[in-house]
Coordinates of C-alpha atoms and ligand atoms in Angstrom, one line a residue:
X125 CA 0.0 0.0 0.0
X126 CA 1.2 3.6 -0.5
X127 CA -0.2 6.7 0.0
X128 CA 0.5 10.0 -1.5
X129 CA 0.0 13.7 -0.3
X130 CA 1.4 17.4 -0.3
X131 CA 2.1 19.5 2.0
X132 CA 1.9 23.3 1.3
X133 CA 4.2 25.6 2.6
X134 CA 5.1 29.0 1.8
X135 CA 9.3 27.9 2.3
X136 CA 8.5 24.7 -0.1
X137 CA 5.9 22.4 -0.4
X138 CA 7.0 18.9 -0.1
X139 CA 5.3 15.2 -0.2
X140 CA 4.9 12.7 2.0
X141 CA 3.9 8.9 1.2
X142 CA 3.0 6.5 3.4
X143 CA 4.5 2.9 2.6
X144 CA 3.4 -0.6 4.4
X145 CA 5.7 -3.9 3.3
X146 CA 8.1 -2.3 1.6
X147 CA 12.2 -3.7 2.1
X148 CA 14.2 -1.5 4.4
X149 CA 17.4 -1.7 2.6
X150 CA 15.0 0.3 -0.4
X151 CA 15.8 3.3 1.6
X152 CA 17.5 5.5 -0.7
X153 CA 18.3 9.5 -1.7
X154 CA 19.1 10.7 -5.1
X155 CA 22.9 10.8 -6.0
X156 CA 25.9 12.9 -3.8
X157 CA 23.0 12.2 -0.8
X158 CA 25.1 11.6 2.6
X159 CA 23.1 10.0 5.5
X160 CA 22.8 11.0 8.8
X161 CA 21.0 8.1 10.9
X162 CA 20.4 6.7 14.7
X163 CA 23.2 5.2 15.9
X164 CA 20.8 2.3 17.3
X165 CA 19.5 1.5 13.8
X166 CA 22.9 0.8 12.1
X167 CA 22.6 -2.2 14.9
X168 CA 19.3 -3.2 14.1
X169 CA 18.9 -2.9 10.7
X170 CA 22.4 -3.3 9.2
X171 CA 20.5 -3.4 5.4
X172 CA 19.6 -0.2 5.4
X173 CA 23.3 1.3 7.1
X174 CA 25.6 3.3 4.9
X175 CA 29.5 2.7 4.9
X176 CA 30.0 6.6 5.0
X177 CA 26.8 7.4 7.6
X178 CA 27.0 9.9 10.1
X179 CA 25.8 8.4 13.4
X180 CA 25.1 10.0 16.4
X181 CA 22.8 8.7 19.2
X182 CA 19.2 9.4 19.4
X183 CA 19.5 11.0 23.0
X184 CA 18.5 14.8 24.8
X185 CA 22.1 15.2 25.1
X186 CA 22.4 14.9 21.4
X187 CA 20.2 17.8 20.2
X188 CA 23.0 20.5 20.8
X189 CA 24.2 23.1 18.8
X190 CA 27.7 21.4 19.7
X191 CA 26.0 18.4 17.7
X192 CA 24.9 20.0 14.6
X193 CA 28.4 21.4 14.2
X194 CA 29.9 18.1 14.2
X195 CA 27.7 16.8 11.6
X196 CA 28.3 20.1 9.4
X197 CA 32.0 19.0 10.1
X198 CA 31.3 15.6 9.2
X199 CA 29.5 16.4 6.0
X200 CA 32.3 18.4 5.0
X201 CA 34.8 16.3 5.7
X202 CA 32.8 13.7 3.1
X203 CA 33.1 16.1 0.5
X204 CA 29.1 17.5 0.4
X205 CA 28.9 20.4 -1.5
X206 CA 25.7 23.0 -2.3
X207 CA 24.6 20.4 -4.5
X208 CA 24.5 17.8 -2.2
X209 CA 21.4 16.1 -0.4
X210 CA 20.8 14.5 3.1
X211 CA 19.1 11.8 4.2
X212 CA 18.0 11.2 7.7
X213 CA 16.5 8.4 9.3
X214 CA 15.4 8.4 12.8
X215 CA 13.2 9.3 15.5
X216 CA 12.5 13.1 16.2
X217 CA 15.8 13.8 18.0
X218 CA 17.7 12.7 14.5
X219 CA 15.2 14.8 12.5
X220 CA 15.8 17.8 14.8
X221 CA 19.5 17.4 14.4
X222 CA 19.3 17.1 10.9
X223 CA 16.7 19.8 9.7
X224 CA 18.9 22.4 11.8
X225 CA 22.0 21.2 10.0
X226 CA 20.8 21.2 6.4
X227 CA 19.7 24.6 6.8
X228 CA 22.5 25.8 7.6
X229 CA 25.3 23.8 5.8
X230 CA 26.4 26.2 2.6
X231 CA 23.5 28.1 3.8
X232 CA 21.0 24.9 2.8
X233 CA 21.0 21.8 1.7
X234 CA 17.7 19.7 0.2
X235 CA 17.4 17.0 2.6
X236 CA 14.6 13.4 3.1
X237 CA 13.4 12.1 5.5
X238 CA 12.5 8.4 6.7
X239 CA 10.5 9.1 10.3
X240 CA 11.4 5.8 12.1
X241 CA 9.4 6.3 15.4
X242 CA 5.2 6.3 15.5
X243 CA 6.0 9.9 16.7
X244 CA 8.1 11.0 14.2
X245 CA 5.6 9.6 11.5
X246 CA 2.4 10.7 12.9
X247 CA 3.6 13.9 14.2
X248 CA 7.4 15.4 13.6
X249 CA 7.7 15.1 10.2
X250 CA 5.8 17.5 8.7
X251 CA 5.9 21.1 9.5
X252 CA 8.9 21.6 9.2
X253 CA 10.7 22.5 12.7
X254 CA 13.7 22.3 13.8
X255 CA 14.2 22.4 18.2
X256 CA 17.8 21.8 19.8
X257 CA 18.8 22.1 23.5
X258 CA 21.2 24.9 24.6
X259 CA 22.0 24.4 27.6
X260 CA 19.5 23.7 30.1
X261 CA 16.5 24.9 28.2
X262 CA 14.6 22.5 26.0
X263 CA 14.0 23.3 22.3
X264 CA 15.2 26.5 22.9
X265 CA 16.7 27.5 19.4
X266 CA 15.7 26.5 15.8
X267 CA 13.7 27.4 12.3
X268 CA 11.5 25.9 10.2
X269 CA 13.3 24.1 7.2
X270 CA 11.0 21.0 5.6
X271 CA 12.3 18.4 3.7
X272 CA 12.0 17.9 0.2
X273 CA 10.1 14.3 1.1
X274 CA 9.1 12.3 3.6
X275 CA 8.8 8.4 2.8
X276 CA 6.7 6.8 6.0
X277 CA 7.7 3.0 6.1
X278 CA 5.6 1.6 8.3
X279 CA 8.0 -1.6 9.1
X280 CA 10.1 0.1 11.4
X281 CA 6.9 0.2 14.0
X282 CA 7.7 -3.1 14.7
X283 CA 10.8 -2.8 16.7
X284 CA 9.6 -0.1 18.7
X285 CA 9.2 -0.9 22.5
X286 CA 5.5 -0.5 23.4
X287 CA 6.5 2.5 25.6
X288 CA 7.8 4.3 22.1
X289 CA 4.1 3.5 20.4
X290 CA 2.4 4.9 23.5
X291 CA 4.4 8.0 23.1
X292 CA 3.3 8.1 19.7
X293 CA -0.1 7.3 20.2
X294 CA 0.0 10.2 23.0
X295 CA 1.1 13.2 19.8
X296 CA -1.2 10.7 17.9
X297 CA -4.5 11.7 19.8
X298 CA -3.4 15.4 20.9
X299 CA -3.6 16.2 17.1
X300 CA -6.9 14.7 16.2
X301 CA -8.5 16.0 19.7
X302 CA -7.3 19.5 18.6
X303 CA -9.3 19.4 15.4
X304 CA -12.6 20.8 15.8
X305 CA -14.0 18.7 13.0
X306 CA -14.4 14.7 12.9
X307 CA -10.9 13.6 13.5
X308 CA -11.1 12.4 17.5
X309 CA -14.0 10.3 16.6
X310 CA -12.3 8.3 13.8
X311 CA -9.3 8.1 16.2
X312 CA -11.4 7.0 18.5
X313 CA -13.1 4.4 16.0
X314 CA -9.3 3.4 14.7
X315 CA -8.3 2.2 18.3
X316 CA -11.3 1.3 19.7
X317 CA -11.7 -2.4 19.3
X318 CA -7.9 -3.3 19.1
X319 CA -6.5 -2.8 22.9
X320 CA -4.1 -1.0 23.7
X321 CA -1.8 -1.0 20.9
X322 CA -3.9 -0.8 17.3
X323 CA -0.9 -2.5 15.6
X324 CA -3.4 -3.1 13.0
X325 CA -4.6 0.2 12.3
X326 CA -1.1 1.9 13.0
X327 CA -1.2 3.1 9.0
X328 CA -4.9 4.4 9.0
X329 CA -3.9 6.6 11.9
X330 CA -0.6 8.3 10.6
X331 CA -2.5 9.3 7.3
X332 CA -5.4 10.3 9.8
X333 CA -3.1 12.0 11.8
X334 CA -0.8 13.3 9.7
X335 CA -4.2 14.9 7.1
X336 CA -5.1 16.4 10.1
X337 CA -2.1 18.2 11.3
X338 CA -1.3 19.3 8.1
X339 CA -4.8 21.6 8.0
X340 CA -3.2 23.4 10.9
X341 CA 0.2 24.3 9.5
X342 CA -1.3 25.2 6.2
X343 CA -3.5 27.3 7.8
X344 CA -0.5 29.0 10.4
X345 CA 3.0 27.9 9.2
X346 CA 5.0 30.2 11.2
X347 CA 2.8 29.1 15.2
X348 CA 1.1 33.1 15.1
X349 CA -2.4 31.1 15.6
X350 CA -4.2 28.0 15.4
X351 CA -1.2 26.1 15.4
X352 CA 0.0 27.4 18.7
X353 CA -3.5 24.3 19.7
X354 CA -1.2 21.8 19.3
X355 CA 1.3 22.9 21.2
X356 CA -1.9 21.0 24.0
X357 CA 0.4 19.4 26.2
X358 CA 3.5 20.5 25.3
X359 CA 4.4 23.3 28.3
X360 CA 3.4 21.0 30.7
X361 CA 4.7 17.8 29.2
X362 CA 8.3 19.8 28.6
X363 CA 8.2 20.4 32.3
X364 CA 7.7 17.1 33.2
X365 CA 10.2 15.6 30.6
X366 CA 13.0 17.9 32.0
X367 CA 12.2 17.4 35.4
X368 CA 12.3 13.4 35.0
X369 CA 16.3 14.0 33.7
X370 CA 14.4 12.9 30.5
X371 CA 13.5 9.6 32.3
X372 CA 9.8 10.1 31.0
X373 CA 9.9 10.7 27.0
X374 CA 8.6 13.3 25.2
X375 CA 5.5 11.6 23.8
X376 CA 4.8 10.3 27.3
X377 CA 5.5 13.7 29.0
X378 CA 3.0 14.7 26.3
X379 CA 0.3 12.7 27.6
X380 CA 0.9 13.4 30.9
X381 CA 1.2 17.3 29.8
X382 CA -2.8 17.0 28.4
X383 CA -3.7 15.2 32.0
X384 CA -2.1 18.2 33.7
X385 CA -3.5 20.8 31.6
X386 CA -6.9 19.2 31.7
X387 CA -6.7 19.5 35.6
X388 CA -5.7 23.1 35.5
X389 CA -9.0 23.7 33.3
X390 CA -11.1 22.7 35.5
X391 CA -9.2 24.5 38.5
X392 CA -9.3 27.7 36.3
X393 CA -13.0 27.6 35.5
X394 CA -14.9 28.9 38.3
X395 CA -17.9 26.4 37.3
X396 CA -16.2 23.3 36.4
X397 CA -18.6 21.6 33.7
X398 CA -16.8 17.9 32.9
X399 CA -17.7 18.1 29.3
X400 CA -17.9 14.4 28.1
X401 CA -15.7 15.1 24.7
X402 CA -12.9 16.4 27.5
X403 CA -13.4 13.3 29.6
X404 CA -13.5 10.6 27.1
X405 CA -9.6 12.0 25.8
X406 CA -8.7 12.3 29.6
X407 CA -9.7 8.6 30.7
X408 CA -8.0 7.2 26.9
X409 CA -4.9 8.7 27.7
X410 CA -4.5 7.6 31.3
X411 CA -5.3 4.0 30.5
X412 CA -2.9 4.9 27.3
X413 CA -0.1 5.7 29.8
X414 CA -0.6 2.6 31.8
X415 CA 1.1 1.0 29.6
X416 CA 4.2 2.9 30.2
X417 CA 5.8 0.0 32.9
X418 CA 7.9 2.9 34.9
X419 CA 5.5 5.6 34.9
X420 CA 4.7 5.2 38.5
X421 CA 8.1 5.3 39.9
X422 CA 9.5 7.8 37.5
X423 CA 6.9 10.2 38.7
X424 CA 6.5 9.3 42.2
X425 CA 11.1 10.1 41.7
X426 CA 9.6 13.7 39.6
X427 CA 9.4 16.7 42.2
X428 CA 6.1 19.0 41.3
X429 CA 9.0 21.9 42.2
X430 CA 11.3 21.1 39.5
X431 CA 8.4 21.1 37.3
X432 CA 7.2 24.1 37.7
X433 CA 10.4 25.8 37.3
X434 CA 10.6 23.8 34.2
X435 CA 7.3 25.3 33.3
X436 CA 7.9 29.2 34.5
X437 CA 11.1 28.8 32.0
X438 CA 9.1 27.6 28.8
X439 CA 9.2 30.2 25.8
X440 CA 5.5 30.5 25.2
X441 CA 5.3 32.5 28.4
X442 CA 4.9 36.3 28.3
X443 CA 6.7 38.2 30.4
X444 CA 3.9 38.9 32.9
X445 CA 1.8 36.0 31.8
X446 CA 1.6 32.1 31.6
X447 CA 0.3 31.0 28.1
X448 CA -1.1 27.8 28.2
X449 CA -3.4 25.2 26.1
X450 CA -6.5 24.2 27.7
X451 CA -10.3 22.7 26.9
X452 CA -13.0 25.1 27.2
X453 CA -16.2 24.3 28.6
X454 CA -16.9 22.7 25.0
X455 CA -14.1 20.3 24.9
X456 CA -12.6 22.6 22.3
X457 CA -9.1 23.9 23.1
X458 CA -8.2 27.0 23.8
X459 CA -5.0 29.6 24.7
X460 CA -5.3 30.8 28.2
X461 CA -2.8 33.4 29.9
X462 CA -3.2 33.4 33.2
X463 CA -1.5 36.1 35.3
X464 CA 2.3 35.6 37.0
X465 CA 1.6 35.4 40.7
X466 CA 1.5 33.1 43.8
X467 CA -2.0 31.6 42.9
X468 CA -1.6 30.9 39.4
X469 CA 2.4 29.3 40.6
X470 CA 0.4 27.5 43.4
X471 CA -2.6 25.9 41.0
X472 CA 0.6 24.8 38.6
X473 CA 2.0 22.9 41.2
X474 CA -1.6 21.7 42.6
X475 CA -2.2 20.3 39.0
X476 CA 1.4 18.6 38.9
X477 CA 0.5 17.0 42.3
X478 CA -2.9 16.0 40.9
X479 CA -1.9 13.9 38.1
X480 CA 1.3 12.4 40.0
X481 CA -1.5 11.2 42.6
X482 CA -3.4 9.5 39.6
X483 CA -0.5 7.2 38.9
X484 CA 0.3 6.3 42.8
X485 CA 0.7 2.9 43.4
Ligands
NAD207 N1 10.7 19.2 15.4 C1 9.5 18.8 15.7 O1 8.5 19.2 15.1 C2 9.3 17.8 16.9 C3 8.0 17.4 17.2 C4 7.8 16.5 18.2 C5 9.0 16.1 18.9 N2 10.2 16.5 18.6 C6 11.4 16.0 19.3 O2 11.5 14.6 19.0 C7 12.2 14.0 20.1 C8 11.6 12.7 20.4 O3 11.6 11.9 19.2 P1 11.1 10.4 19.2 O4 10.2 10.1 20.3 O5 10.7 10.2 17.7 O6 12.3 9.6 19.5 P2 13.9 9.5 19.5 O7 14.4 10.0 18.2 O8 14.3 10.1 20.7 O9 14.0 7.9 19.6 C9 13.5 7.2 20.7 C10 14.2 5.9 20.9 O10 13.8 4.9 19.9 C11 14.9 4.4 19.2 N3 14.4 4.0 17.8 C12 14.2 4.9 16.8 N4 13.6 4.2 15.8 C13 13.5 2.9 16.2 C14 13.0 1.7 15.6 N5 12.4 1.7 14.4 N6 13.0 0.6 16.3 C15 13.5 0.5 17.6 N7 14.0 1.6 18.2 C16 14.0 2.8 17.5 C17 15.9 5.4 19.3 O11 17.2 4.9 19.1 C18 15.7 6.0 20.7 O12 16.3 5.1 21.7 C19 12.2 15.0 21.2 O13 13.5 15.6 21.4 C20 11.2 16.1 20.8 O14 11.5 17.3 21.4 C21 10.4 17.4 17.6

């Protein structure tokens, strides 16, 4: 099976296809391409590894700026020039490393990419962002850059742990939940009769998924309006990433991040109205997160403290003002600024302590 769409963008618009049963050593770029792939996957599927790849390990600590010089170095060293092309395959750590560096080597490079994680192929691929670490703040620098092609090859799903599918699953349901129109009910229909893992519907919800996102960033490329929706989540789920030591992923922290944010709604709303659409995504993704085996002790270890510093330091903020995502009274999401002071700092911390509870064993 393959599937086939565009994605329009005002920097390039680019294509993604969706493959199922296809050979991993078919992975391929056009000529003078040099690869830049997860160190893990030379290991695990030695097909599909280059003799003259650039590896680098699919960690937090490798999404530095220190990083994407030494691939730029690396590339260089190879002999890419202008006309050159890069391929990356990987998870969203290897695609952040590697959107960041083809921008910028000779002042761009075309580059393709083969998403090898369920987040990276029903989330991180298209848009076209790049996020790296400086220092201790997450994501903190990077542009938007897309690829010239994305080829989704649905094989690699099945030597993900079940943790990494969760984590997927977690960005999976964030994006359809955000759409106002249909898209959380056919999730909903997708998973519903398959447990916990639809391993048979995994294709249906990338292109799903990925149809969905993509009406966002058409609509707000550059994240000036209803993209900012899907950041749902995402300043709470950094929080709790960072403050785990990035023992909790960023899919997972994602999920929890939607728990958290879901709590502060209803602490925010001076009427709390439990609107069904808002409990039926809250109750998925907590038995969803289940499934993570060390959720309960990593965030019995995480202190709601180091969160919340975590979450003061995140970039949406204003300068006198929290941003964050939230359901409305609907079950439509929303952006909320909420003022800096004690008792907004206080019902942050409350809503950390909340969720942590919900996973006590
Ligand atoms: N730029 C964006 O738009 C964007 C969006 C979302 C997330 N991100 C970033 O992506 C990162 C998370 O990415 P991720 O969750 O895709 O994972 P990852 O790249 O961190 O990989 C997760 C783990 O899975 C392994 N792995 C990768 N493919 C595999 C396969 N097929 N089989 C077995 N193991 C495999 C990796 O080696 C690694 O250990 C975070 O840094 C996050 O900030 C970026």
């Amino acid at each position: 099976m393959s599937v086939l769409f565009k994605i329009n963008s005002s920097i390039k618009s680019y294509q993604v296809e969706i493959l199922t049963s296809r050979l991993h050593n078919e992975l391929t770029g056009p000529d003078q391409s040099f690869v830049l792939i997860d160190e893990y996957l030379t290991k695990l599927y030695p097909s599909i590894s280059p003799e003259n790849g650039i590896t680098m390990p699919a960690t937090e600590e490798s999404k530095t700026l220190e990083t994407v010089g030494s691939v730029i170095e690396k590339l260089r060293t190879l002999g890419a020039s202008r006309d050159s092309h890069l391929v990356a395959i990987g998870g969203g750590v290897i695609q952040d490393v590697a959107t960041f560096s083809a921008s910028t080597y000779m002042r761009g490079i075309p580059w393709t990419y083969y998403p090898t994680t369920l987040l990276g192929m029903v989330d991180s691929c298209i848009g076209g962002k790049s996020s790296i670490n400086v220092g201790q703040y997450k994501n903190i620098a990077g542009n938007f850059y897309p690829p010239e092609k994305i080829i989704i090859n649905t094989d690699f799903c099945t030597t993900l742990p079940e943790t990494e599918i969760i984590a997927g699953l977690c960005e999976a349901v964030k994006i359809c939940f955000a759409d106002t129109g249909s898209a959380f009910d056919e999730y909903l229909s997708l998973t519903k009769s398959t447990g916990l893992i639809p391993e048979d519907s995994l294709a249906e919800i990338i292109e799903l998924t990925l149809r969905t996102k993509k009406k966002f960033i058409e609509e707000d490329e550059f994240d000036q309006g209803i993209r900012l929706l899907l950041n749902f989540g995402h300043t709470f789920g950094h929080a709790i990433e960072a403050a785990s030591h990035f023992a909790i992923t960023h899919g997972v922290a994602v999920g929890i991040g939607m728990l958290v944010a879901i709590e502060m709604s209803e602490k925010i709303n001076p009427q709390p109205v439990k609107n069904p659409r808002v409990q039926v995504l809250f109750n998925y993704v907590r038995q969803l997160l289940s499934g993570v085996a060390s959720l309960a002790q990593d965030l019995a270890e995480l202190s709601s403290e180091e969160a919340f510093n975590k979450f003061k330091s995140d970039k949406k903020h204003r300068q006198h003002e929290y941003a964050i995502i939230i359901p409305d009274t609907n079950g439509y999401l929303y952006r909320k600024f909420i003022p800096v002071n004690a008792h907004s700092d206080d019902l942050v911390k409350n809503s950390f302590e909340s969720i942590k509870a919900v996973y006590e064993v």
